[in-house]
Coordinates of C-alpha atoms and ligand atoms in Angstrom, one line a residue:
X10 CA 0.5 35.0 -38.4
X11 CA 0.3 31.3 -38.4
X12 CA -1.8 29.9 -35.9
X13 CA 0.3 27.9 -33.0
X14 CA 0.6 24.6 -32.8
X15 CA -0.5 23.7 -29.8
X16 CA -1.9 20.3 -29.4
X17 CA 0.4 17.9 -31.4
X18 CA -2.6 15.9 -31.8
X19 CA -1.7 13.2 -34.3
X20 CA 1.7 12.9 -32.2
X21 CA 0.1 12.8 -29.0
X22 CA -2.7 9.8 -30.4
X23 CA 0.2 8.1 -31.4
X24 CA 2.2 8.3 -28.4
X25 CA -1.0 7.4 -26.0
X26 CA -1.6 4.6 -27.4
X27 CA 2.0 3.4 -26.7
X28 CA 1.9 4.7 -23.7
X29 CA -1.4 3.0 -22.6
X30 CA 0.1 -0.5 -24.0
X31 CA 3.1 -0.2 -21.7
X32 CA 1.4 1.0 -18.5
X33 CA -0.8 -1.6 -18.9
X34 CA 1.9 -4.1 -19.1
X35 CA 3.6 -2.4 -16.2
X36 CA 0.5 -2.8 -13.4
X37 CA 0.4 -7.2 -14.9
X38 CA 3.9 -7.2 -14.1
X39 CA 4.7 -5.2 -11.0
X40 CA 5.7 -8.4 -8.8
X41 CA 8.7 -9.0 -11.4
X42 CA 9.9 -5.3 -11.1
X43 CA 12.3 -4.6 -8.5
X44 CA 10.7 -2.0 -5.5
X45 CA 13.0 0.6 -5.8
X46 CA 14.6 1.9 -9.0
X47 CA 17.0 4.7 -8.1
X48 CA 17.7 7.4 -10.9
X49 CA 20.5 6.8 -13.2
X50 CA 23.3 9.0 -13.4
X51 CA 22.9 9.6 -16.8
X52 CA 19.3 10.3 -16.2
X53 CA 20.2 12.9 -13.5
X54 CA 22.8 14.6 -15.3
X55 CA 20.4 15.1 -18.4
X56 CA 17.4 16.3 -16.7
X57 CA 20.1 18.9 -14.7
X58 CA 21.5 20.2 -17.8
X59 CA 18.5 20.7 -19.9
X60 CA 17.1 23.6 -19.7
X61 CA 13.6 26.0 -20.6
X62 CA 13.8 26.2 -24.2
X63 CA 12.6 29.3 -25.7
X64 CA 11.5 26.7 -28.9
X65 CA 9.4 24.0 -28.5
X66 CA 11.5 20.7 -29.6
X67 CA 9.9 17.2 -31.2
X68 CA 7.5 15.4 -28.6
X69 CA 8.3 12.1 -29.3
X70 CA 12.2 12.9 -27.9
X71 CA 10.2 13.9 -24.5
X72 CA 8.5 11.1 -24.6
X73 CA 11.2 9.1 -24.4
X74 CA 12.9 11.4 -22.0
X75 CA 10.0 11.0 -19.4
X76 CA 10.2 7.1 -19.7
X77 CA 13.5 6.7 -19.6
X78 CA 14.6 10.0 -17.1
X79 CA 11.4 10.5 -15.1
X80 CA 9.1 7.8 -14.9
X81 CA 11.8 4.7 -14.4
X82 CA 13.5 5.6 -11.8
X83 CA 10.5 6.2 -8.8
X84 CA 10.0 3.6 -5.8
X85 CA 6.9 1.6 -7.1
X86 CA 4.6 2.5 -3.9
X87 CA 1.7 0.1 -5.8
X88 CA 4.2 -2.6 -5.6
X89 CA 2.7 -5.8 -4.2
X90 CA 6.1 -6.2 -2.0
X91 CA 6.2 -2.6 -1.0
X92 CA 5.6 -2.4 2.6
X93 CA 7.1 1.0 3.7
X94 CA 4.8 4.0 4.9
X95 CA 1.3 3.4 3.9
X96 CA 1.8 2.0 0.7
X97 CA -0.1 2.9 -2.1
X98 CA -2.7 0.1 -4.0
X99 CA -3.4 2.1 -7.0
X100 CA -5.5 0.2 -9.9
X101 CA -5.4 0.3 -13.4
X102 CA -9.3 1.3 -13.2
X103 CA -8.3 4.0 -10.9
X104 CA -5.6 5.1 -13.2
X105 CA -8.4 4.8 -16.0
X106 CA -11.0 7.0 -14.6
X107 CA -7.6 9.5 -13.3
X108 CA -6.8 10.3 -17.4
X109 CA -10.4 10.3 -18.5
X110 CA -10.9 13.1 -15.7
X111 CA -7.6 14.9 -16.7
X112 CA -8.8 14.9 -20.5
X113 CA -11.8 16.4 -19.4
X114 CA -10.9 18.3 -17.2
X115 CA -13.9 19.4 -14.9
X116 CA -13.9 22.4 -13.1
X117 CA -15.9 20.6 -9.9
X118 CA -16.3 23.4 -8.1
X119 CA -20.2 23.9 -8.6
X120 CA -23.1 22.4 -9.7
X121 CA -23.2 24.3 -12.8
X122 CA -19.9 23.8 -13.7
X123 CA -20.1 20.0 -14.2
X124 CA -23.3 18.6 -12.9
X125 CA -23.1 15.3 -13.4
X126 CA -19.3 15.2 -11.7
X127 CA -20.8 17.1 -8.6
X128 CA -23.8 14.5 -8.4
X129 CA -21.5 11.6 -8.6
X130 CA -19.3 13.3 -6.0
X131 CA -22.0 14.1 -3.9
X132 CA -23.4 10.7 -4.1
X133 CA -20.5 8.9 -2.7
X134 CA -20.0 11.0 -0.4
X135 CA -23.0 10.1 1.0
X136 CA -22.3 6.5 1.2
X137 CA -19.1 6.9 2.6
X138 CA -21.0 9.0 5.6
X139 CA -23.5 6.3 5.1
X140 CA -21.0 3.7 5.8
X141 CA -19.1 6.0 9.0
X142 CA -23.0 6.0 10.3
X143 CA -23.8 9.4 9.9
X144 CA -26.9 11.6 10.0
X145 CA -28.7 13.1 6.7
X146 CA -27.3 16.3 8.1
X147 CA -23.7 14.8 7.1
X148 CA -21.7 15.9 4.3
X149 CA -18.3 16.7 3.1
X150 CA -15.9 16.8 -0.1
X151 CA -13.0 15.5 -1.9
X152 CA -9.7 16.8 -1.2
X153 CA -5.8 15.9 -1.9
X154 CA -5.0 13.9 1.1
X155 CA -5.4 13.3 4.5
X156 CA -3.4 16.4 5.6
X157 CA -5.4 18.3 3.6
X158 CA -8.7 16.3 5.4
X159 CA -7.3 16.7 8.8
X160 CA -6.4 20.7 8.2
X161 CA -10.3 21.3 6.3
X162 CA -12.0 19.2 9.9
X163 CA -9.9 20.6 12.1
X164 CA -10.6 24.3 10.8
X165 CA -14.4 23.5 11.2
X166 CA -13.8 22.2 14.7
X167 CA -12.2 25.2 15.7
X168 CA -15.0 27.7 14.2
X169 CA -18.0 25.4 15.5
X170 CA -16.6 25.2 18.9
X171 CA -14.5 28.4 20.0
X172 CA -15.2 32.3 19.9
X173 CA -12.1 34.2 18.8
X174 CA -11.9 35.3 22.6
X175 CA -11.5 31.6 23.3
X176 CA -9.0 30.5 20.8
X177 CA -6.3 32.0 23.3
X178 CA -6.8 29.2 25.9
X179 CA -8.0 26.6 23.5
X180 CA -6.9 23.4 24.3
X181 CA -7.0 20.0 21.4
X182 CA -6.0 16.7 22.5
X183 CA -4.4 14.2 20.4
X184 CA -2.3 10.7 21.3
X185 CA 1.4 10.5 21.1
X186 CA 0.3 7.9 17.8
X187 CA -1.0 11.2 15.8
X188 CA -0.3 11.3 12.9
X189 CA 2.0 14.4 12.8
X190 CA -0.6 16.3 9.7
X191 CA -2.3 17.2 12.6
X192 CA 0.0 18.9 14.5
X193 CA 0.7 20.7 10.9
X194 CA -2.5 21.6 10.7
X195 CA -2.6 23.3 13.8
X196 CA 0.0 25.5 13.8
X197 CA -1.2 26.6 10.3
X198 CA -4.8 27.1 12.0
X199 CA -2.9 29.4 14.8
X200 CA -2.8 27.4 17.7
X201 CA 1.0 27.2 19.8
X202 CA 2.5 24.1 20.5
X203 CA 1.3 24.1 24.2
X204 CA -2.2 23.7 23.2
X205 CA -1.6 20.7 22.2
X206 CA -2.0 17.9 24.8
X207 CA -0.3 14.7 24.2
X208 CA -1.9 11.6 25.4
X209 CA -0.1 8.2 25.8
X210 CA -1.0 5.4 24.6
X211 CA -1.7 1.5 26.4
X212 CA 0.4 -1.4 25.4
X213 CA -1.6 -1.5 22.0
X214 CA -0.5 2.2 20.7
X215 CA -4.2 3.0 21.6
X216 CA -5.3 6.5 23.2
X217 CA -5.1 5.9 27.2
X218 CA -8.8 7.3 28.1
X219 CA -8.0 7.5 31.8
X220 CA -5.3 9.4 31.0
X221 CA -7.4 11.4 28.5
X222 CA -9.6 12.0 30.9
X223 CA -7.2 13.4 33.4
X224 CA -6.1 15.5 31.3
X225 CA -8.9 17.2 30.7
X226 CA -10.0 17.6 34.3
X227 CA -6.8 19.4 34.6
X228 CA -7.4 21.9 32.2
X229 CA -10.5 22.7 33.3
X230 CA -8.9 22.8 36.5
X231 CA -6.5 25.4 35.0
X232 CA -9.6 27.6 33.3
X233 CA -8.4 26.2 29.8
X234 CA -11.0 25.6 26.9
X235 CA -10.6 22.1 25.9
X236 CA -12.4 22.0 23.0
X237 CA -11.4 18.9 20.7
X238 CA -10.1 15.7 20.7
X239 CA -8.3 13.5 17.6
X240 CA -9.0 10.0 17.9
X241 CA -7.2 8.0 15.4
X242 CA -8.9 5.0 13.4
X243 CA -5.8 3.1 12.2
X244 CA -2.4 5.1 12.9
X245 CA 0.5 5.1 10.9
X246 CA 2.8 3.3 12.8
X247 CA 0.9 0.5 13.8
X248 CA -3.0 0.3 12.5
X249 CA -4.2 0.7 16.4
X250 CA -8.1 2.5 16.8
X251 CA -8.3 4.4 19.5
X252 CA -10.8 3.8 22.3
X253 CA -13.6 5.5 19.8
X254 CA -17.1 4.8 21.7
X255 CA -15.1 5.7 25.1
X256 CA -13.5 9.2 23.6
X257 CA -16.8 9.8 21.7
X258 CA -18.8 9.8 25.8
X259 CA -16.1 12.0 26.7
X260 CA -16.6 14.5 23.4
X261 CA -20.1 14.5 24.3
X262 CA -19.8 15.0 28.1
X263 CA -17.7 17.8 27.7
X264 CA -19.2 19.0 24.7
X265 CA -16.1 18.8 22.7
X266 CA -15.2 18.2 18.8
X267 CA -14.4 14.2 18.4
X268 CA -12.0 14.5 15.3
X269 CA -11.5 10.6 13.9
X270 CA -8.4 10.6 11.3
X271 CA -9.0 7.9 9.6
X272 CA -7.1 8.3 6.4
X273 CA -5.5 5.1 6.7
X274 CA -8.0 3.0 8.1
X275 CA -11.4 4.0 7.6
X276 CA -11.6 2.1 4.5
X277 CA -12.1 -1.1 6.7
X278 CA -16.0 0.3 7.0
X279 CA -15.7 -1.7 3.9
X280 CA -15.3 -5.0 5.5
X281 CA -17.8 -6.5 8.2
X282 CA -14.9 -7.4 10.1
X283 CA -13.5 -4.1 10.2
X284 CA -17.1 -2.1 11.0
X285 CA -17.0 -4.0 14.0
X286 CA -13.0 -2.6 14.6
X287 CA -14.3 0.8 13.8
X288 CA -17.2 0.9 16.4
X289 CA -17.9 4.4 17.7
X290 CA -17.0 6.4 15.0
X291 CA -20.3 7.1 14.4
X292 CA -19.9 9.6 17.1
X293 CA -17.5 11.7 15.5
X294 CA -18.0 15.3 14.1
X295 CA -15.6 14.6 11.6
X296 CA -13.7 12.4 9.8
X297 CA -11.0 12.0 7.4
X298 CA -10.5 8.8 5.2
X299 CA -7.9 8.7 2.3
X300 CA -9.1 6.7 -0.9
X301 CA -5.8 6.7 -2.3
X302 CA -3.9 4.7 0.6
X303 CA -6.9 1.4 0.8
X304 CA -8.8 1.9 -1.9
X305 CA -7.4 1.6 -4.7
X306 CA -6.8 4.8 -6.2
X307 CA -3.8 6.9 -7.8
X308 CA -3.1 10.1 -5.6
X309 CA -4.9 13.0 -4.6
X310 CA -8.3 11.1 -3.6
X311 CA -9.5 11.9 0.0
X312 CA -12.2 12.4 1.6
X313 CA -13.2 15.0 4.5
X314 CA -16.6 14.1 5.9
X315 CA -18.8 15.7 8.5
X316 CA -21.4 15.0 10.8
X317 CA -23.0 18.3 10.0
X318 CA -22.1 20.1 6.6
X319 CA -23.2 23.4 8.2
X320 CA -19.8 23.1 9.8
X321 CA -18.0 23.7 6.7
X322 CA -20.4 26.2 5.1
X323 CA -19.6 28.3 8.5
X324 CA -15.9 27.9 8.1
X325 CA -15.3 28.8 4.6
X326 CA -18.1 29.9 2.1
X327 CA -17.3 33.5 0.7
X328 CA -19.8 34.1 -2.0
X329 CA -17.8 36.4 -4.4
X330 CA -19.6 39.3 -6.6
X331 CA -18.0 37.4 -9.5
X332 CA -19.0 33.2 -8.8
X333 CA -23.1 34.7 -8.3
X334 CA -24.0 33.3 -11.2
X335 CA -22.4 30.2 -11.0
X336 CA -24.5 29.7 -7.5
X337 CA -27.1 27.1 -9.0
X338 CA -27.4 24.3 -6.6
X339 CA -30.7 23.9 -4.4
X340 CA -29.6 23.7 -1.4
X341 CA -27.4 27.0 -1.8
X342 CA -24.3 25.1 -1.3
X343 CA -21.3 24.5 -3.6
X344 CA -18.3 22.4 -3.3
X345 CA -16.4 25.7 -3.3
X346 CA -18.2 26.6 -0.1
X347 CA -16.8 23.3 2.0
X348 CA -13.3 23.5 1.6
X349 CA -10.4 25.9 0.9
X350 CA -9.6 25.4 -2.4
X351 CA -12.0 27.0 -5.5
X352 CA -10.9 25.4 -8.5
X353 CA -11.0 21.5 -8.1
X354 CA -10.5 18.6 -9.9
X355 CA -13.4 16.3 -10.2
X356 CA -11.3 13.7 -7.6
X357 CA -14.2 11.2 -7.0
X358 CA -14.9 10.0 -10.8
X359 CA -11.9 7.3 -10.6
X360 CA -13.8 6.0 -7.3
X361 CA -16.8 6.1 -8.6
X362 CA -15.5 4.5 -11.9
X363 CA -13.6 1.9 -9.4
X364 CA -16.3 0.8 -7.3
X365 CA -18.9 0.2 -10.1
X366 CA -16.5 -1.8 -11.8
X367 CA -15.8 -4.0 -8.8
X368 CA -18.3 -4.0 -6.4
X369 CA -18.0 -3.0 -2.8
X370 CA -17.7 -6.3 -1.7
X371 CA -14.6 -6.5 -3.5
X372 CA -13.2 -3.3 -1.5
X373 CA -14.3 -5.7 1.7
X374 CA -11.8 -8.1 0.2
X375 CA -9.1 -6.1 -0.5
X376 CA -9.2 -4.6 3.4
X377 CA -9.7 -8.3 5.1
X378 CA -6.5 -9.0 2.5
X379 CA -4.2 -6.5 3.9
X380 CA -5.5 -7.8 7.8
X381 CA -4.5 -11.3 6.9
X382 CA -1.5 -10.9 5.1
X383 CA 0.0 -8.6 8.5
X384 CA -1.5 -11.6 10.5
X385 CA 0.5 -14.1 8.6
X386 CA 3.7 -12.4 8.8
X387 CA 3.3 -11.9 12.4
X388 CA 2.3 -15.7 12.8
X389 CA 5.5 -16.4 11.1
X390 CA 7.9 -14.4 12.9
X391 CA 6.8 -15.5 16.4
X392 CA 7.7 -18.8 15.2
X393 CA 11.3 -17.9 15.6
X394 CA 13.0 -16.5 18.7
X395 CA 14.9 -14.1 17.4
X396 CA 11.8 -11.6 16.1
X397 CA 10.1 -10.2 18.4
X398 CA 6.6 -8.7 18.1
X399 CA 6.4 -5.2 19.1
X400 CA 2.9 -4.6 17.8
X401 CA 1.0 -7.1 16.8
X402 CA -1.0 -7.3 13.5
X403 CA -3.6 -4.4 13.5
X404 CA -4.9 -3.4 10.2
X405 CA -2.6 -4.7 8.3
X406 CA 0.3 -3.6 10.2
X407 CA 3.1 -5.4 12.2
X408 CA 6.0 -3.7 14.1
X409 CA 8.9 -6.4 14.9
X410 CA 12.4 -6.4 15.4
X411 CA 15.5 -8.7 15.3
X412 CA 16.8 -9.0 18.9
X413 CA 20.0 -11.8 18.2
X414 CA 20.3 -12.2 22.4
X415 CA 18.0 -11.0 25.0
X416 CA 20.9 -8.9 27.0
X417 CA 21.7 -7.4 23.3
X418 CA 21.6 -3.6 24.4
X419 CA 18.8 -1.3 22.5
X420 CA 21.3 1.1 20.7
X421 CA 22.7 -2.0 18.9
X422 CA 19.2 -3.5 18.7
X423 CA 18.6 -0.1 16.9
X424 CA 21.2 -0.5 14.4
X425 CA 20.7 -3.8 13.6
X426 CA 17.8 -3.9 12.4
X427 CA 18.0 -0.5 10.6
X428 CA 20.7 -2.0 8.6
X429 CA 18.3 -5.0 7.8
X430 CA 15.9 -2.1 6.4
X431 CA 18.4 -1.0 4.4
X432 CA 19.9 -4.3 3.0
X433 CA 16.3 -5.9 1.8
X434 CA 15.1 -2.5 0.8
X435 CA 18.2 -1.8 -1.0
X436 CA 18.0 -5.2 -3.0
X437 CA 15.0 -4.3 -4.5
X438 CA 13.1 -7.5 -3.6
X439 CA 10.9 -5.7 -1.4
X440 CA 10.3 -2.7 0.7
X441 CA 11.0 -2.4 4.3
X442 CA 11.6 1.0 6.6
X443 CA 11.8 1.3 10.6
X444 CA 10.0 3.4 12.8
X445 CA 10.4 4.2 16.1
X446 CA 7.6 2.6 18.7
X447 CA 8.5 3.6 22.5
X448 CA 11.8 5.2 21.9
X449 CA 13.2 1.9 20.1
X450 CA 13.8 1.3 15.9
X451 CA 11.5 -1.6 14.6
X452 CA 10.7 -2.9 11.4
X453 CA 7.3 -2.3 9.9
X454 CA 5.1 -4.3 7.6
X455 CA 2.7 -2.7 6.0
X456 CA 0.3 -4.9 3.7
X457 CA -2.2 -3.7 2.5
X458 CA -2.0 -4.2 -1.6
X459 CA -4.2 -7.0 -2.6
X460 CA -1.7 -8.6 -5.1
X461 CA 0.2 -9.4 -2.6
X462 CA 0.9 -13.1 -1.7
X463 CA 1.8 -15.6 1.5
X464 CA 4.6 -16.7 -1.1
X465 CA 5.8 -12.4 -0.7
X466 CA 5.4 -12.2 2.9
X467 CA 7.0 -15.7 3.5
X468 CA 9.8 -15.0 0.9
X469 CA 10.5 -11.2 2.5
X470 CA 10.4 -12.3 6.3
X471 CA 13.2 -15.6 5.1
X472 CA 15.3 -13.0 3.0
X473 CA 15.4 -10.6 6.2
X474 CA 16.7 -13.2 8.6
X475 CA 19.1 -14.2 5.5
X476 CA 20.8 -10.6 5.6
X477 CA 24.2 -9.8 6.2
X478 CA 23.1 -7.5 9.1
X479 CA 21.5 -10.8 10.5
X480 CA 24.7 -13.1 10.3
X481 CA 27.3 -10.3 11.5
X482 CA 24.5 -10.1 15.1
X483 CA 24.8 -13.5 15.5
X484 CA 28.0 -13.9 14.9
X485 CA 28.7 -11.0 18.0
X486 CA 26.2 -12.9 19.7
X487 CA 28.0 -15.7 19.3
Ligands
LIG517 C1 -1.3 9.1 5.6 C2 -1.9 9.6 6.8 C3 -2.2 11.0 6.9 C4 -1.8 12.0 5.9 O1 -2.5 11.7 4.7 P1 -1.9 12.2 3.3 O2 -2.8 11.7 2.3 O3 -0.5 11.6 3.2 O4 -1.8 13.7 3.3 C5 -2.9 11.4 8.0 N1 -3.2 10.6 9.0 C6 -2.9 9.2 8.9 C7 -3.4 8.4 10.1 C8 -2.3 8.7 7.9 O5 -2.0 7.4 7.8

């Protein structure tokens, strides 16, 4: 028999190297690119019909298919003017140290498996619990996201803090600013919906602690378990930090698990300015921080970090008769033993490839960026009266919406401005969805990419109040 041909490997040099030209040429010239490509018909209708083939065909034709089908027709999240969601702020170095991993492909499970990938992995994860003001007892690991962050924290909350007799009557207390990975991580972790206590939130989208505590009181009152609380360091809707030092007395008084998600914003430990935002999340138990929303990197880069890694080794080492051998590292733990997944990729090496190319200071840079460019564009639309601020600038996000006449009702309030959304979004210029703050739709800015310019937030905020939506409401306004 002929041995397969498996690798293509003069085909696949050759194609690399084009392919490396062009991506590079695509992250110089995002700002010219429109946000949003939608897929072409002829794209769709190609990738539906072709099918599984049961023999291989020519690489360079899939290539070309994947450029032209696949890869040309996504919204550009790493776009400078892309403003929806959290966007993303992906890096050429990130994308860099992303392939070299893939190439490699380290099994970062274990010590033994790839030493040096678990060192460098270990190593920033101690300066990130470093940087959240941790303990030496702190630790933690890489994981896909910050559901995935949430779910792994949350698990070890539950196991440190409840007996199985008391999971019944359990009781977790999040704001009604959650992000909703949480409440998905809960019902996969077995608890009902009516164990989870909503808070509300003050003027600023910030947990209400009176209302916290109240809460609490009352189920205690009720012979309940309260036995966690998810503070929020930057929420998706609106950047607010919850009350941290205040919910971290309470965690502590009533000897509760202070859960910080912090996938969106607890990059700002990075800046001096947004330590002093972050105060009291030292306190936590736990925290979640995404890498791949503020810091630069290409998806799946997240980390989970606790105040006490004995937490995770409780919740989920196994120590199978067949990974023995592979048990190498001093301390007895493996990255296997923190987490629920076995096989990992070595996530961290495009961070740590990222950061010693730039500095941290530079990360600092890039998170006071984001602050000023939402600070701009809320500076700007207060200087007209017919935005109005919702939520003002808080981590780089500003909720706002066009109100043509103050007795304009909300339901048409709601559907004017989703239609401004839609026509500025739609024109590919830049990226702008609603969200819903208090019942009502608002417009959302969320800038946090470091390319991007007073000239994009000017330019974005002029071509919204230029929008057809805009005239037709002033024109009913009359
Ligand atoms: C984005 C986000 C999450 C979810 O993180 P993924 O990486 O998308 O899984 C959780 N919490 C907050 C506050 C977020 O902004």
């Amino acid at each position: 028999m002929t041995p397969l041909n498996l690798n293509h490997s003069e085909e696949v040099q050759s194609l690399m190297e084009d392919f490396i030209a062009r991506a590079v040429e695509l992250y110089g010239g995002l700002s010219d690119q429109p946000v949003s490509r939608p897929i072409k018909s002829q794209s769709l209708k190609r990738l539906k019909a072709q099918a599984i083939p049961a023999d291989g065909r020519d690489i360079k034709d899939i290539y070309r298919e994947m450029l032209d089908d696949v890869f040309s027709s996504a919204i550009l999240l790493q776009h400078p003017r892309s403003f929806s969601c959290i966007p993303s702020t992906a890096s050429l170095l990130s994308w860099m140290g992303d392939i070299m991993t893939n190439a490699y492909n380290p099994h970062a499970s274990c010590q033994i498996n790839a030493p040096a990938a678990d060192l460098i992995e270990k190593k920033l994860i101690r300066w990130m619990c470093g940087l959240a003001g941790y303990p030496k007892t702190a630790g933690g690991l890489f994981v896909s996201g910050g559901s995935m962050a949430n779910l792994t924290a949350l698990t070890a909350a539950r196991d440190d803090r409840l007996s199985y007799e008391d999971r019944d009557r359990a009781v977790i207390y999040v704001s009604d600013q959650t992000h909703s990975s949480v409440a998905k991580g809960l019902h996969i972790l077995g608890f009902r919906r009516d164990q989870i206590r909503i808070v509300a939130t003050d003027a600023l989208f910030r947990m209400d602690i009176a209302a916290l505590h109240a809460a609490i009181s009352q189920d205690l009152a009720a012979r309940k378990k309260p036995f966690a609380v998810v503070a929020s360091a930057g929420t998706t809707n609106t950047g607010s930090i919850d009350p941290l030092v205040e919910i971290g007395a309470l965690c502590r008084s009533y000897d509760m698990w202070m859960h910080v998600d912090g996938a969106f914003g607890a990059s700002a430990l990075l800046s001096e300015e947004g330590r002093k935002k972050l105060s009291g999340i030292e306190f936590s138990d736990s925290l979640s921080w995404d890498a791949h929303k503020w810091m630069l990197q290409t998806y799946g880069c997240s980390a989970v970090l606790v105040r006490n890694q004995s937490a995770l080794v409780h919740s989920f080492a196994a120590h199978p008769e067949y990974l023995k051998d592979a048990e190498s590292s001093a301390d007895g733990v493996e990255f296997w033993d923190l987490g629920p997944e076995l096989t990992r990729p070595a996530r961290s090496l495009k961070l740590w490839i990222t950061l010693q190319a730039l500095g941290s200071r530079a990360m600092g840079q890039v998170i006071d960026h984001g602050c000023a460019m939402a600070e701009l564009a809320e500076n700007l639309l207060r200087k007209s009266p017919h935005w109005e601020i919702v939520s003002p600038a808080q981590l780089g996000i500003v909720n706002f919406r066009y109100v043509p006449d103050p007795t304009t009702p909300n339901s048409i309030l709601d559907r004017i401005n989703q239609a401004i959304s839609r026509e500025i979004t739609e024109s590919g210029f830049a990226q702008v969805f609603t969200t819903e703050l208090r019942g009502n739709k608002v417009l959302r800015l969320c800038a946090i990419h470091p390319e991007t310019t007073e000239r994009d937030i000017c330019e974005t905020i002029e071509r919204m109040a230029h929008t057809q939506a805009v005239s037709k409401a002033l024109q009913a306004a009359g």
